[in-house]
Coordinates of C-alpha atoms and ligand atoms in Angstrom, one line a residue:
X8 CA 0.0 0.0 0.0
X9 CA 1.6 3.3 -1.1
X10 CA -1.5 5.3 -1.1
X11 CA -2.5 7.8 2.0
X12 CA -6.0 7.9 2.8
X13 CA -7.3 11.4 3.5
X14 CA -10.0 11.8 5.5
X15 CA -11.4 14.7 6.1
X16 CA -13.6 16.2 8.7
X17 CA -14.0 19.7 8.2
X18 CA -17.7 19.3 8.3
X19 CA -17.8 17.8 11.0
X20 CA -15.0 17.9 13.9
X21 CA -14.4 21.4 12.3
X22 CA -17.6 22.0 12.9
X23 CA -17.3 21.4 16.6
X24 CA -15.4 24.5 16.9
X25 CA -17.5 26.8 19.4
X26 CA -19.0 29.6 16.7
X27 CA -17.9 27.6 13.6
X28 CA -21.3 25.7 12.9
X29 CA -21.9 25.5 9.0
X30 CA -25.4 25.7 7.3
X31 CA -26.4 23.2 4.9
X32 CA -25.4 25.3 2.2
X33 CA -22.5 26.4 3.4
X34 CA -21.5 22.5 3.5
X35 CA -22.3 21.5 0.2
X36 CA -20.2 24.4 -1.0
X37 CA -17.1 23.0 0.8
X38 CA -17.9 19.7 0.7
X39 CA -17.9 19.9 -3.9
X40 CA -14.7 21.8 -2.9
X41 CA -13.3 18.8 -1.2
X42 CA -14.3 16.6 -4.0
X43 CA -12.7 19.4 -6.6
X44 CA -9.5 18.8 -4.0
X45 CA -10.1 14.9 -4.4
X46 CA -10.6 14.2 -1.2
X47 CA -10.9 10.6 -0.5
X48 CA -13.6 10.2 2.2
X49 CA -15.4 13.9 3.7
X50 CA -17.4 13.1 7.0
X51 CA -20.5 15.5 6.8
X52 CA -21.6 15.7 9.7
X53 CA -23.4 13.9 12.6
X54 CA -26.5 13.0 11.4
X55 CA -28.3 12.1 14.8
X56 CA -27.5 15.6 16.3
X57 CA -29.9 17.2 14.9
X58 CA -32.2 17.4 12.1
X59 CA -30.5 20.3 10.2
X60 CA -27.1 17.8 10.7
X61 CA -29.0 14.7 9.3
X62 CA -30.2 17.0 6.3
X63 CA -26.8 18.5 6.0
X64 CA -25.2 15.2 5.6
X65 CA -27.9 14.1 3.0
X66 CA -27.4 17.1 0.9
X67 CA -23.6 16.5 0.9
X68 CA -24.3 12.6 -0.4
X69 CA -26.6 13.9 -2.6
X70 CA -24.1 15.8 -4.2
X71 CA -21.0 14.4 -4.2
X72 CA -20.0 11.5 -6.5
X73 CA -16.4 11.3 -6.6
X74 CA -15.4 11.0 -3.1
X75 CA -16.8 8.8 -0.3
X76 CA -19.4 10.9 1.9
X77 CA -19.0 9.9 5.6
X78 CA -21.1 10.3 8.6
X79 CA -20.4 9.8 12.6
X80 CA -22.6 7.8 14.8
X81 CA -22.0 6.3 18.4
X82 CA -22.2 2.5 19.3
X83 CA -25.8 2.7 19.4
X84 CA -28.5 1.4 17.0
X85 CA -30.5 5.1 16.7
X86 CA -27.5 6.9 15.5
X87 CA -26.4 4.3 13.0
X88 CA -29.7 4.1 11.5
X89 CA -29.5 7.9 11.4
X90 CA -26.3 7.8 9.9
X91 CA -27.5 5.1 7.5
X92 CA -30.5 7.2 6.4
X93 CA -28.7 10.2 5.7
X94 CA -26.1 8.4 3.0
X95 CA -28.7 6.6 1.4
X96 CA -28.6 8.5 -1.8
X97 CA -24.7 8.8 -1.4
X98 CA -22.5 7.0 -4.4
X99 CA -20.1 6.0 -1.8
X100 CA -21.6 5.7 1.8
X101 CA -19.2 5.2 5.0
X102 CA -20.6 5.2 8.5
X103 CA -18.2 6.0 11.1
X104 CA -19.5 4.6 14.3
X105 CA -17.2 5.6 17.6
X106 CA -17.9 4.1 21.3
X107 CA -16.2 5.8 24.7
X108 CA -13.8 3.9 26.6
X109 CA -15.7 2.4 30.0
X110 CA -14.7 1.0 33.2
X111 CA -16.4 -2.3 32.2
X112 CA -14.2 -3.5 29.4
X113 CA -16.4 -6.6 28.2
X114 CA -19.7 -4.1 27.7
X115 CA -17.6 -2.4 25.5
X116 CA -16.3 -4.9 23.1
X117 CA -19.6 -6.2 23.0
X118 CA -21.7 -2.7 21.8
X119 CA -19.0 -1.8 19.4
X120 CA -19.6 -5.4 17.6
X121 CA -22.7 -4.9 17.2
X122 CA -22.5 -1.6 16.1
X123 CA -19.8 -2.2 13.8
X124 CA -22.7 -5.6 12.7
X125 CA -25.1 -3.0 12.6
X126 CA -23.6 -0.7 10.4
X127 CA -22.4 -3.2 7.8
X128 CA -26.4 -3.7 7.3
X129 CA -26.4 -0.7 6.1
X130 CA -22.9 0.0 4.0
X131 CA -19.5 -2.8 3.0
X132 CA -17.6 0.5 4.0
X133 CA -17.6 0.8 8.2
X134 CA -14.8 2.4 10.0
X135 CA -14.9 2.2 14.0
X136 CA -12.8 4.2 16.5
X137 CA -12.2 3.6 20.6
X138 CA -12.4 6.9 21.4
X139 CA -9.8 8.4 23.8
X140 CA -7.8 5.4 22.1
X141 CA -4.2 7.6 22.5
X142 CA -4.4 7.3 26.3
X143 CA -5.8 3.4 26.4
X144 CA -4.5 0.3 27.5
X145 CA -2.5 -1.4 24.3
X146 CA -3.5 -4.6 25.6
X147 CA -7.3 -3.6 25.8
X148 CA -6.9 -1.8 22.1
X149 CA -5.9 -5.2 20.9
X150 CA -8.5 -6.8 22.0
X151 CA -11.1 -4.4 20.4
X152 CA -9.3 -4.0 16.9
X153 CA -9.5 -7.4 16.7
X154 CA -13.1 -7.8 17.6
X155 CA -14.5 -5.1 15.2
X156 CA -12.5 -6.0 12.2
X157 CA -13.6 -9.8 12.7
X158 CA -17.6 -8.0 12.9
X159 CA -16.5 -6.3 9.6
X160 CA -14.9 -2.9 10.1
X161 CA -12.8 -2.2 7.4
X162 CA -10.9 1.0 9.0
X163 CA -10.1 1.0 12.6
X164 CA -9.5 4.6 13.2
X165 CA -7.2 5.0 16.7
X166 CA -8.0 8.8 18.1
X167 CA -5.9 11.3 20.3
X168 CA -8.9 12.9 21.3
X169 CA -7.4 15.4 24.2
X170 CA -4.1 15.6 22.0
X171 CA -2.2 14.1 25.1
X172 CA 0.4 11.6 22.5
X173 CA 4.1 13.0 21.6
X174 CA 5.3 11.6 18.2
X175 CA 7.4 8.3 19.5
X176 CA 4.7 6.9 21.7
X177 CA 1.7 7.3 19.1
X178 CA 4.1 6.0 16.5
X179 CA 4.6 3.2 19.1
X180 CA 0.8 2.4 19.7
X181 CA -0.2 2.1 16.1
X182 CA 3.0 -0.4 15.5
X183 CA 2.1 -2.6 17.9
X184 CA -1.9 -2.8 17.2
X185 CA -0.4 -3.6 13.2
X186 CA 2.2 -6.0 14.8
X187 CA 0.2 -8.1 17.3
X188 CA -3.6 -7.4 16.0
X189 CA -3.5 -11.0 14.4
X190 CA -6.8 -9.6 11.3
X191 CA -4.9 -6.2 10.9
X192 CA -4.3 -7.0 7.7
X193 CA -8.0 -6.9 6.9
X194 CA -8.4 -3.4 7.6
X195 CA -6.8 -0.1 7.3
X196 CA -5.4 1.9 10.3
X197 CA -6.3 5.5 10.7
X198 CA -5.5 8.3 13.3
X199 CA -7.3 11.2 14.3
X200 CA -5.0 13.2 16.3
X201 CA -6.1 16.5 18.1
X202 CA -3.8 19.9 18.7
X203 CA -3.7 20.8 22.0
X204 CA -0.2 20.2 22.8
X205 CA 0.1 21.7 18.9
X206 CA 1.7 18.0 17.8
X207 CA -1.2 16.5 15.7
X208 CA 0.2 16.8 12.8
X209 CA 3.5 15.6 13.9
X210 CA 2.0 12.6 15.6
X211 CA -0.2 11.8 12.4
X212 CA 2.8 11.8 10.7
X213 CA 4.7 9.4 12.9
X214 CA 1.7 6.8 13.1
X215 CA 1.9 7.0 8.9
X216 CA 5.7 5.9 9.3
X217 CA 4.7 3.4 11.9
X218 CA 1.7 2.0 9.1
X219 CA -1.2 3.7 9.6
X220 CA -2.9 4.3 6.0
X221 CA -5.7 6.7 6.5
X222 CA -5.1 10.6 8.2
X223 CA -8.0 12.4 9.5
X224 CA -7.7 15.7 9.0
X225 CA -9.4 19.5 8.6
X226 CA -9.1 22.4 6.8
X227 CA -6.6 24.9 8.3
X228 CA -6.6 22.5 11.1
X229 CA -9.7 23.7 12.2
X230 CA -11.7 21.6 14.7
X231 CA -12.4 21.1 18.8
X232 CA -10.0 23.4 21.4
X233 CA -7.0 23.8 19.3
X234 CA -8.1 21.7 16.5
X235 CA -7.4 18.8 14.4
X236 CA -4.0 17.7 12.2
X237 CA -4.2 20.1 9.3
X238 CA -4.8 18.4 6.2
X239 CA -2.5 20.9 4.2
X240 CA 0.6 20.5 6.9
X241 CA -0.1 16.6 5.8
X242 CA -0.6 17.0 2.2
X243 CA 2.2 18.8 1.6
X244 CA 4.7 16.8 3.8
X245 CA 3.8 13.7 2.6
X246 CA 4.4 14.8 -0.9
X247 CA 7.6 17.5 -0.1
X248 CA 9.5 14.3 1.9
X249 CA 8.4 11.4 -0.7
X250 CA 11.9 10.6 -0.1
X251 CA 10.8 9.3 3.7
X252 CA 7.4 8.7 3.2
X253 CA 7.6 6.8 0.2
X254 CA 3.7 7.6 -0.6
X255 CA 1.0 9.1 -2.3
X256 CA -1.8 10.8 -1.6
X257 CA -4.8 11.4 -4.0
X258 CA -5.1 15.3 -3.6
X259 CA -4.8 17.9 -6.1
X260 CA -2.9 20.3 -4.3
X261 CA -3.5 23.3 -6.3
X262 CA -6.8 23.4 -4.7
X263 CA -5.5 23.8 -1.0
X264 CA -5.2 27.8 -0.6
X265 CA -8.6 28.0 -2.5
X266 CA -10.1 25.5 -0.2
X267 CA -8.5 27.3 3.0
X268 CA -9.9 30.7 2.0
X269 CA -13.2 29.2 1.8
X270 CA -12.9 27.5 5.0
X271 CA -12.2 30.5 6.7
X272 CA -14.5 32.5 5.1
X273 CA -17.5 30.3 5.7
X274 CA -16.4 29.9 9.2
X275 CA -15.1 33.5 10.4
X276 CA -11.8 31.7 11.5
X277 CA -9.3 33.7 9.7
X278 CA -6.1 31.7 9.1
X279 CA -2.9 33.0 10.9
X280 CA -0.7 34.8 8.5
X281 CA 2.4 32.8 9.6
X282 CA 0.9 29.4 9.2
X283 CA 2.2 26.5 7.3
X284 CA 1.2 26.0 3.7
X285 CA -2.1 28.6 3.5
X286 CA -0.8 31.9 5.8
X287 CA -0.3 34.9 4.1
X288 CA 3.3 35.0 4.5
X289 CA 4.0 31.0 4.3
X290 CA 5.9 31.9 0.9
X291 CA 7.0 35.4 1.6
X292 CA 10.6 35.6 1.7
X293 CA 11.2 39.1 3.4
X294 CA 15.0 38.8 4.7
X295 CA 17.3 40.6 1.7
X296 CA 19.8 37.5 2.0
X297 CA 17.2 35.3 1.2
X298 CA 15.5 37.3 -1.7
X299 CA 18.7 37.7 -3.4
X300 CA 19.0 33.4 -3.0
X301 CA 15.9 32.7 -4.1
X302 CA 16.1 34.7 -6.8
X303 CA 19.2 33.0 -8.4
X304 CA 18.6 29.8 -7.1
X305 CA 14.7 29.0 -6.3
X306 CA 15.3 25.5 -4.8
X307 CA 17.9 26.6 -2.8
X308 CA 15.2 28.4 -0.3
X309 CA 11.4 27.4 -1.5
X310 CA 11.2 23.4 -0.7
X311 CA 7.7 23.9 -2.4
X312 CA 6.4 26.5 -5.3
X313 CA 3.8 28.4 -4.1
X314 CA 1.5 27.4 -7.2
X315 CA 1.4 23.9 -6.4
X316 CA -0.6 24.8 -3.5
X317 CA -2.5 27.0 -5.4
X318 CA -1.3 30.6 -4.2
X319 CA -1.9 31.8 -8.0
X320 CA -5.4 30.7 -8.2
X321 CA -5.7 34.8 -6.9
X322 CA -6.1 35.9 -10.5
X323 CA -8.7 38.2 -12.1
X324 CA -11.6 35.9 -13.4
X325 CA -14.3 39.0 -13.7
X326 CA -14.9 42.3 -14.3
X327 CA -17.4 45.6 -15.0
X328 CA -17.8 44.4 -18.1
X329 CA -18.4 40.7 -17.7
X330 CA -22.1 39.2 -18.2
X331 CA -24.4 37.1 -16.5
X332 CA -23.3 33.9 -18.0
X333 CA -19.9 34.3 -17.2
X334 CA -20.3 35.2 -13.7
X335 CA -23.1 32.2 -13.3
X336 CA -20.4 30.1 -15.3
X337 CA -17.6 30.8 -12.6
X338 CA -19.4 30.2 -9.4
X339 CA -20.8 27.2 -10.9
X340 CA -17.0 26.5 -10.8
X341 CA -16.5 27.4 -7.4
X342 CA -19.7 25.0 -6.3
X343 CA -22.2 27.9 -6.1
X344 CA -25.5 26.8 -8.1
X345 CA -28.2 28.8 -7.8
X346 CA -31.8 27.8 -7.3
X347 CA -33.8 30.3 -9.5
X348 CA -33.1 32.7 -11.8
X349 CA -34.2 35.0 -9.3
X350 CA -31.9 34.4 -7.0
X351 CA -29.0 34.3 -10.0
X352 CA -30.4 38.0 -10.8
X353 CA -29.9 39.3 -7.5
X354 CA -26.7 38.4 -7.7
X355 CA -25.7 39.0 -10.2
X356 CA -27.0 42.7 -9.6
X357 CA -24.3 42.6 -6.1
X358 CA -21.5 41.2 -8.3
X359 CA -22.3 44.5 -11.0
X360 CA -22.4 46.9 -8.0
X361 CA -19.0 45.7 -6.7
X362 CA -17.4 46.2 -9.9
X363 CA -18.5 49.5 -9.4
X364 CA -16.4 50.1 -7.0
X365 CA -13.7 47.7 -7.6
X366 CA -11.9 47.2 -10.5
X367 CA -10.8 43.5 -10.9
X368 CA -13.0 40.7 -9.3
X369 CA -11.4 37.8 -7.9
X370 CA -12.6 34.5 -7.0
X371 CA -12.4 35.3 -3.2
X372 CA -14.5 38.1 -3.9
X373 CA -17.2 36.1 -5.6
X374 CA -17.1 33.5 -2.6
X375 CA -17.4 36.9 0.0
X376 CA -20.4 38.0 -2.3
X377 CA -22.3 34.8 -2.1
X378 CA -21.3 34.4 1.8
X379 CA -23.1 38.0 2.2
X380 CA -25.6 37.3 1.1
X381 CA -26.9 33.3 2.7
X382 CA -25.6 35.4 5.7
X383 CA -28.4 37.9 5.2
X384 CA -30.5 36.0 3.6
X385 CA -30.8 33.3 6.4
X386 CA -33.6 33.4 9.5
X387 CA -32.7 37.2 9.8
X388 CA -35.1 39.0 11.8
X389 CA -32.6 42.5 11.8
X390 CA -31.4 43.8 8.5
X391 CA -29.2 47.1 8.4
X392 CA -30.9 49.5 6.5
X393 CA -28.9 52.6 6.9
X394 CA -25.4 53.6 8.0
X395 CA -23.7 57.1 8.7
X396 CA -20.8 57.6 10.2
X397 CA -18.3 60.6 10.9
X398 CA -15.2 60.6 11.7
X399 CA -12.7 63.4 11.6
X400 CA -9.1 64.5 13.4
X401 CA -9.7 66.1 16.9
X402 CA -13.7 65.1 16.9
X403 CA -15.5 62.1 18.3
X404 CA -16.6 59.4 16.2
X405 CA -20.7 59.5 16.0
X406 CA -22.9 56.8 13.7
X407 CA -26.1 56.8 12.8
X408 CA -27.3 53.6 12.1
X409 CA -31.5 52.0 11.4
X410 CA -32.4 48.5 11.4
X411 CA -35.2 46.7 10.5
X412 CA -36.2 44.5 13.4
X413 CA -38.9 41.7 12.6
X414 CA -40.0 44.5 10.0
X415 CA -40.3 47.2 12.0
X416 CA -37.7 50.6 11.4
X417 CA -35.7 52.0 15.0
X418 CA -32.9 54.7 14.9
X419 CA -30.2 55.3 16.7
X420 CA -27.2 57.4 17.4
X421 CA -24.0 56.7 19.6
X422 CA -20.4 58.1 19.9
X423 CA -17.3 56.0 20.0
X424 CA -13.7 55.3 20.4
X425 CA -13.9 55.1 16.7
X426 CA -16.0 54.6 13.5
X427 CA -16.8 50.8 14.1
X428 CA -16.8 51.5 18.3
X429 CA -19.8 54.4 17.8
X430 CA -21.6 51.8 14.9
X431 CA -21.6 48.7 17.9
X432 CA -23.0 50.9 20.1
X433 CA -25.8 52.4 18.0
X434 CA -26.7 48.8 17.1
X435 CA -26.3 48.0 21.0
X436 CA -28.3 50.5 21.2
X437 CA -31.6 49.3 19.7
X438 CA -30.8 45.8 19.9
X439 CA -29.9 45.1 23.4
X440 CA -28.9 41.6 23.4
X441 CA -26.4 41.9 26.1
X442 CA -24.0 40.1 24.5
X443 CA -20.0 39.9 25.1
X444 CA -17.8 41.2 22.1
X445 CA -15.4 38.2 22.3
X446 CA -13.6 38.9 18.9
X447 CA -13.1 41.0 16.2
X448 CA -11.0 41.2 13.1
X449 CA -10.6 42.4 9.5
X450 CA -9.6 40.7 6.8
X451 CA -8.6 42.3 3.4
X452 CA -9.8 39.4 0.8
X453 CA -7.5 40.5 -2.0
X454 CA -4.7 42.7 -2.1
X455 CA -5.0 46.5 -2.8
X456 CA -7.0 49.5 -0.6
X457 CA -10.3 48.8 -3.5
X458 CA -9.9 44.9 -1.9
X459 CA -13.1 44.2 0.4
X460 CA -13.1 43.9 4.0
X461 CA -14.2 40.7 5.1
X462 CA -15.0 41.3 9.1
X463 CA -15.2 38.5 11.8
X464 CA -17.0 39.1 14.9
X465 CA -17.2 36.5 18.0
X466 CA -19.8 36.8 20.9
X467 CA -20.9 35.5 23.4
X468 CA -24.2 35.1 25.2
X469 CA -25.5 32.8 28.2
X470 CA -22.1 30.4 27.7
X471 CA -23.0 30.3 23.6
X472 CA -21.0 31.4 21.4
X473 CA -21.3 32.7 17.5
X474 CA -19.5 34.1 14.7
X475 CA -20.5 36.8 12.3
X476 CA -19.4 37.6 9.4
X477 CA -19.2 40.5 6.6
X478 CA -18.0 41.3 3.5
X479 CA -17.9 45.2 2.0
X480 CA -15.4 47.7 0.1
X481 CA -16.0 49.8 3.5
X482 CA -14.5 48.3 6.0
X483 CA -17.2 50.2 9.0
X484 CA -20.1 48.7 6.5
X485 CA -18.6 45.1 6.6
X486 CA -18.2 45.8 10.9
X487 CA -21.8 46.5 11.2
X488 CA -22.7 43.7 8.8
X489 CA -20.4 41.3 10.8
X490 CA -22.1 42.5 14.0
X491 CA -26.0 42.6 12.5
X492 CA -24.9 38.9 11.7
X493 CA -23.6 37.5 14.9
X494 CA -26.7 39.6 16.4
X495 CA -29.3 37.7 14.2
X496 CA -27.9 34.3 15.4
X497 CA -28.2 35.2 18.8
X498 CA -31.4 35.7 18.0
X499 CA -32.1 32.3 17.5
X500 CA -33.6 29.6 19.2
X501 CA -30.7 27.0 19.5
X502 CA -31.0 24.1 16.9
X503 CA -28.2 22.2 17.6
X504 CA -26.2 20.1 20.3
X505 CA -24.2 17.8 19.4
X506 CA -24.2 14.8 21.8
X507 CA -21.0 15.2 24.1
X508 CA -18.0 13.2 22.4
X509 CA -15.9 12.7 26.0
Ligands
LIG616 O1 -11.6 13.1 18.8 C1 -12.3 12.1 18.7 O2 -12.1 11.1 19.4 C2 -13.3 12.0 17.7 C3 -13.9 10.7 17.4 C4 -15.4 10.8 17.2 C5 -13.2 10.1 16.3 O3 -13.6 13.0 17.1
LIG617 ZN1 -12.0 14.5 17.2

């Protein structure tokens, strides 16, 4: 076997990220990205959460044909039916059924055979994991591996759920279950390795030179606490050091910066600008020494080319005077469809008032434009009407802002520390949610002062906690979008809870 499995659970684990909960929509759209990135299995979702999770993870197997379309259900009978309901329609169905270590040993073998018997009713393709595996007794992990492949798992999946493991003694762990499992050889090892002693990726990494064949992985290594093993950190070193891996991975890796962008813009987790692979400065060399080397000799400094992970895809695709078909033509690239031509028109009418203002439109911009608007499109019950705001040297910042709330117009005035301070505090000012401002950032999506602002807001109400998210050529316009967002979800009844995984 020199094929690497990748596994990824954006939609899912990623998902479990306080604030970073995905529509259905908003799913699909990665998830046709993932397939464009050839992906070989995506886990959608959790399908007995809720019943927006079990649609989500229907829509994804609806839609995707060329990858396998995964979804997570415990040891019990409920959630696998669940989980096999939701894949029905999917071309390639796996269920992904996981079980809690226990004090009682024998209770546990015994549920995650027949969950593992279960699932096989419903799909060939079943992958089991002992969850909390990284800190369980080897002898104990034996005994289970063997037990669920015998019932018909064909991928064991061996987590690091509180990212406790350091690289030797992972590597260690997954050896042994290969070496003294006496089926191994009838199923494929996997590792799911969590970040919070920031080693997931290094300890995925050790378990694929000790034999493990399948990496589960996220998108910017998004995912519970401090996240999952990032699927780009894996990508790319599996395929920069072929020389000690000696394997190959399905992915096209000029989708990977594409697919990071759209992570982080779907989520409102903006991407570090020193991180590996996909941060803004991961191929900037900025030291004078090193400009001057990789000018004359490119190898000698760049171990990859930025284009092979798809840092060019930044290139003008539209513009003022582009038409409807091309602009319906590219998103349809980009896995936007639209459902009427309603819907096509009103966007299309956005995309002609940005290139109004801004010259060249890039495909982050399109992805920002359609984000806008599901964001305001979806259950809102306030929509900014109106913004004013002054700001001048030596005088106080004052906005004037009006919203529409459940239909009905309020004004209001504040003063701030600044332009976006005084626009917070007019909207506070009407709305009063009494929420906690837990974060706020500014993106620019493109390069250039015409690029759009793409705005991230965190708060926090009651122990919940969501992200908003906006997208304008003004960057105090995008703020109050961002905020008018966060606010609306605040607004709404809570949908989902997804069953506690420890
Ligand atoms: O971290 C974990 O243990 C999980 C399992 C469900 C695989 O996410
Ligand atoms: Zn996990």
């Amino acid at each position: 076997m020199n094929q690497l499995i990748i596994f990824d659970t954006t939609l899912r684990d990623g998902e479990q990220s306080p604030g970073a909960s995905m529509t259905r929509e908003e799913k699909v759209r990665i998830a046709k990205m993932l397939e464009r990135m050839r992906v070989d299995v995506i886990e959608a979702g959790f399908p007995i959460a809720s019943p927006g999770d079990f649609e989500a993870v229907r829509a994804v197997a609806r839609v995707v044909r060329n990858s396998t379309v995964c979804g997570l259900a415990r040891a019990a009978d409920a959630d696998i039916d669940r989980a096999g309901e939701a894949l029905k329609e999917a071309a390639a169905g796996r269920i992904h059924t996981f079980i809690a270590t226990s004090p009682i040993p024998d209770q546990v073998v015994e549920r995650a055979v027949e969950a593992v018997r279960r699932a096989r009713r419903w799909t060939d393709d079943v992958e089991f994991s002992a969850e909390d595996a990284g800190r369980s007794e080897l002898d104990f992990l034996c005994r289970i591996t063997e037990a669920v492949i015998k019932a018909g798992a064909r991928t064991v999946n061996i987590p690091d759920t509180v990212g406790y493991n350091v690289p030797d003694q992972f590597a260690h762990t997954i050896r042994s279950l290969i070496e003294r499992v006496p089926n191994a050889d009838q199923a494929i090892f996997s590792v799911h390795c969590h970040n919070d002693l920031g080693l997931a990726v290094a300890n995925s990494l050790a378990a694929v030179l000790a034999g493990a064949r399948q990496v589960e992985c996220t998108i910017n290594g998004l995912g519970e606490r401090a996240g999952n093993a990032s699927l780009e950190e894996i990508v790319m070193t599996v395929r920069t050091r072929r020389d000690v891996f000696q394997l190959e991975t399905g992915i096209d890796t000029t989708q990977i910066v594409p697919a990071s962008r759209l992570v982080a813009n779907i989520t409102g987790f903006p991407v570090q600008p020193n991180k590996a692979i996909v941060g803004a400065n991961a191929f900037a060399h900025e030291s004078g020494i090193h400009q001057d080397g990789v000018l004359k000799h490119r190898e000698t400094y760049e171990i990859m080319r930025a284009e092979d992970v798809g840092w060019n895809a930044n290139r003008m695709v539209l513009g003022k005077h582009s038409g409807r078909n091309a602009f319906r033509t590219r998103l349809e690239e980009l896995g936007v469809s639209f459902a009427s031509e309603e819907e096509l028109n009103s966007a299309f009418a956005r995309f002609k008032e940005l290139a109004d203002k801004k010259h060249e439109i890039f495909d982050e911009d399109l992805q920002a434009l359609v984000t806008d608007a599901n964001l305001a499109a979806e259950n809102e019950r306030v929509k900014l009407l109106y913004l004013r705001v002054c700001s001048e040297t030596g005088e106080t910042p004052r906005a004037q802002v009006t919203l529409a709330v459940d239909g009905v117009e309020h004004n209001a005035t504040a003063d701030g520390g600044g332009p976006v301070d005084a626009s917070f505090k007019a909207i506070d000012s009407i709305l009063q949610t009494g929420t906690d401002l837990l974060l706020y950032s500014v993106n620019n999506i493109t390069s250039g002062t015409d690029s759009q602002g793409e705005v991230t807001v965190r708060v926090a109400k009651g122990g919940r906690i969501v992200n908003g998210q906006g997208a304008d050529t003004d960057i105090v316009i995008a703020s109050a979008k961002a905020y008018v967002n966060a606010l609306n979800k605040v607004l709404q009844p809570v949908e989902r809870a997804h069953p506690q995984l420890l």
